[in-house]
């Protein structure tokens, strides 16, 4: 009789504590289990033990760096210092290149994306003729002429450049070097070598 009374007390104590069996999630109704006070501390489940159990887990926390042997190739690459700092330089450079590529080489994409609300000037090929070429000797004010034409007449003029793929020179160029096309070529190959 004393044993039956003790079992009922243990069962009521287990059901009042809200302890569950860790393995199957069922209420602990086993009569052979010792009372909760004699259980080892790792089997007790209350709010304080949950937080301490998660903080003392054997897995590494996100604040601790992983060992390179435990990391994937992508994680090793992204954790490299040059990649961490390089994205602050690479992203603006890629935006810069895409700006020139979109406006100078592929302006039709911009007009298509904006449903022809924006209609930039059409692209001019690198080898296609331009409207204007001003040739002058060196130190004769070619920079000033280029700035005047650009600012006052709103022409896309370049100075010493004719690459329309990466420079805004779709109207023409002011240059002294481009005058070489107007020089006569030597009559023979021997004269070409001498010059």
XYZ file of C-alpha atoms in Angstrom:
195
model
C 0.000 0.000 0.000
C 2.833 2.371 0.790
C 4.367 1.618 -2.602
C 1.135 2.472 -4.444
C 0.830 5.782 -2.601
C 4.451 6.648 -3.414
C 3.887 5.830 -7.118
C 0.824 8.087 -7.248
C 2.796 10.938 -5.692
C 5.607 10.458 -8.225
C 3.138 10.395 -11.122
C 1.347 13.511 -9.908
C 4.690 15.287 -9.365
C 5.830 14.363 -12.902
C 2.550 15.481 -14.469
C 2.553 18.773 -12.497
C 6.149 19.640 -13.507
C 5.276 19.327 -17.206
C 8.318 17.179 -17.872
C 8.239 15.279 -21.111
C 10.322 12.380 -22.199
C 13.164 13.675 -24.364
C 13.071 10.777 -26.820
C 9.410 10.486 -27.792
C 7.799 13.718 -26.585
C 5.243 11.806 -24.432
C 4.462 12.610 -20.803
C 6.752 10.818 -18.427
C 4.460 8.203 -16.859
C 7.077 5.507 -16.367
C 6.783 4.155 -12.849
C 10.390 3.001 -12.757
C 11.883 6.486 -13.201
C 13.281 8.158 -10.169
C 11.742 11.389 -8.904
C 12.716 14.590 -10.680
C 14.956 15.674 -7.839
C 17.208 12.642 -8.326
C 17.539 13.072 -12.136
C 20.854 14.256 -13.503
C 20.864 17.995 -14.453
C 21.114 17.368 -18.234
C 17.664 15.694 -18.251
C 15.844 18.556 -16.531
C 14.012 20.806 -18.971
C 13.145 24.296 -17.934
C 13.609 27.703 -19.529
C 17.064 28.333 -18.145
C 18.403 24.976 -19.242
C 17.105 25.480 -22.815
C 19.063 28.680 -23.283
C 22.189 27.257 -21.743
C 21.888 24.096 -23.829
C 21.687 26.039 -27.073
C 24.568 28.320 -26.179
C 26.829 25.418 -25.256
C 26.177 23.453 -28.424
C 29.242 21.980 -30.126
C 28.508 23.783 -33.415
C 30.333 27.024 -34.044
C 28.403 30.226 -33.646
C 28.230 32.728 -36.526
C 30.449 35.198 -34.657
C 33.311 32.716 -34.473
C 35.289 32.263 -37.718
C 35.284 28.807 -39.200
C 38.427 26.866 -39.793
C 39.374 26.887 -43.524
C 39.122 23.094 -43.651
C 35.434 23.302 -42.657
C 34.559 25.968 -45.243
C 33.345 25.566 -48.807
C 35.259 27.079 -51.709
C 32.747 29.921 -52.006
C 33.038 30.722 -48.290
C 36.849 30.762 -48.518
C 36.678 33.065 -51.559
C 34.166 35.450 -49.964
C 36.102 35.612 -46.687
C 39.312 36.731 -48.411
C 40.239 40.343 -47.472
C 40.715 41.428 -51.093
C 37.201 40.281 -51.945
C 35.740 42.014 -48.897
C 37.393 45.331 -49.775
C 37.353 44.854 -53.541
C 33.581 44.941 -53.816
C 33.639 48.603 -52.795
C 35.875 49.356 -55.770
C 34.512 46.834 -58.242
C 30.841 47.786 -57.941
C 31.326 51.496 -58.789
C 33.640 50.547 -61.654
C 31.053 48.139 -63.063
C 28.382 50.839 -62.802
C 30.716 53.248 -64.606
C 31.329 50.750 -67.434
C 27.652 49.888 -67.745
C 26.759 53.593 -67.987
C 29.110 54.131 -70.930
C 28.173 50.842 -72.528
C 24.460 51.562 -72.288
C 24.602 55.151 -73.540
C 27.311 54.867 -76.188
C 27.171 51.308 -77.504
C 23.596 50.134 -76.863
C 21.258 53.134 -76.535
C 18.437 51.180 -78.172
C 18.192 49.031 -75.007
C 17.589 52.153 -72.932
C 14.780 53.330 -75.179
C 13.237 49.842 -75.166
C 13.374 49.575 -71.369
C 11.753 52.991 -70.901
C 9.102 52.366 -73.605
C 10.587 55.152 -75.765
C 10.158 57.761 -73.036
C 13.908 58.253 -73.117
C 15.356 58.252 -76.591
C 19.113 58.798 -76.491
C 21.208 59.503 -79.544
C 21.909 56.475 -81.689
C 25.232 54.713 -81.407
C 28.016 55.701 -83.792
C 30.455 53.022 -84.859
C 34.136 53.406 -84.159
C 35.035 53.424 -87.869
C 32.011 55.353 -89.123
C 32.603 58.961 -90.286
C 31.843 61.862 -87.942
C 30.465 65.262 -88.818
C 33.435 67.334 -87.756
C 37.213 66.998 -87.634
C 39.290 70.018 -86.743
C 43.003 69.649 -87.329
C 45.503 72.136 -86.011
C 49.210 72.121 -85.151
C 50.250 71.351 -81.557
C 49.883 74.164 -79.009
C 47.482 76.094 -81.201
C 44.480 76.049 -78.854
C 42.883 72.731 -79.731
C 41.732 72.197 -76.132
C 40.074 75.618 -76.069
C 38.341 74.993 -79.403
C 37.040 71.645 -78.178
C 35.640 73.217 -74.995
C 34.002 76.066 -76.911
C 32.282 73.701 -79.334
C 31.176 71.441 -76.515
C 29.846 74.171 -74.224
C 28.419 76.723 -76.660
C 27.131 74.496 -79.455
C 26.453 71.431 -77.250
C 28.341 69.122 -79.578
C 29.882 65.876 -78.398
C 33.441 66.788 -79.271
C 36.571 65.058 -78.129
C 40.165 66.152 -77.908
C 42.732 63.751 -79.326
C 40.274 60.853 -79.216
C 37.910 59.366 -81.736
C 36.782 56.214 -79.915
C 32.996 56.487 -79.901
C 32.565 53.235 -77.990
C 33.858 54.650 -74.687
C 33.987 58.460 -75.178
C 31.318 61.042 -75.972
C 32.776 62.063 -79.340
C 29.866 61.230 -81.632
C 29.996 64.620 -83.378
C 33.696 64.859 -84.000
C 37.223 65.439 -82.777
C 39.621 68.327 -82.381
C 43.114 67.038 -82.814
C 46.573 67.720 -84.136
C 47.510 64.047 -84.486
C 44.600 63.253 -86.778
C 46.193 65.618 -89.314
C 48.561 62.805 -90.198
C 45.931 61.523 -92.612
C 46.401 64.627 -94.727
C 50.152 64.123 -95.141
C 51.189 62.621 -98.433
C 52.527 59.102 -98.285
C 56.030 58.356 -99.597
C 56.060 57.191 -103.236
C 58.035 53.995 -102.628
C 58.733 51.542 -99.837
C 62.356 52.695 -99.620
C 61.214 56.246 -98.921
C 58.787 54.889 -96.347
C 61.629 53.155 -94.501
C 63.791 56.318 -94.628
C 61.043 58.452 -93.186
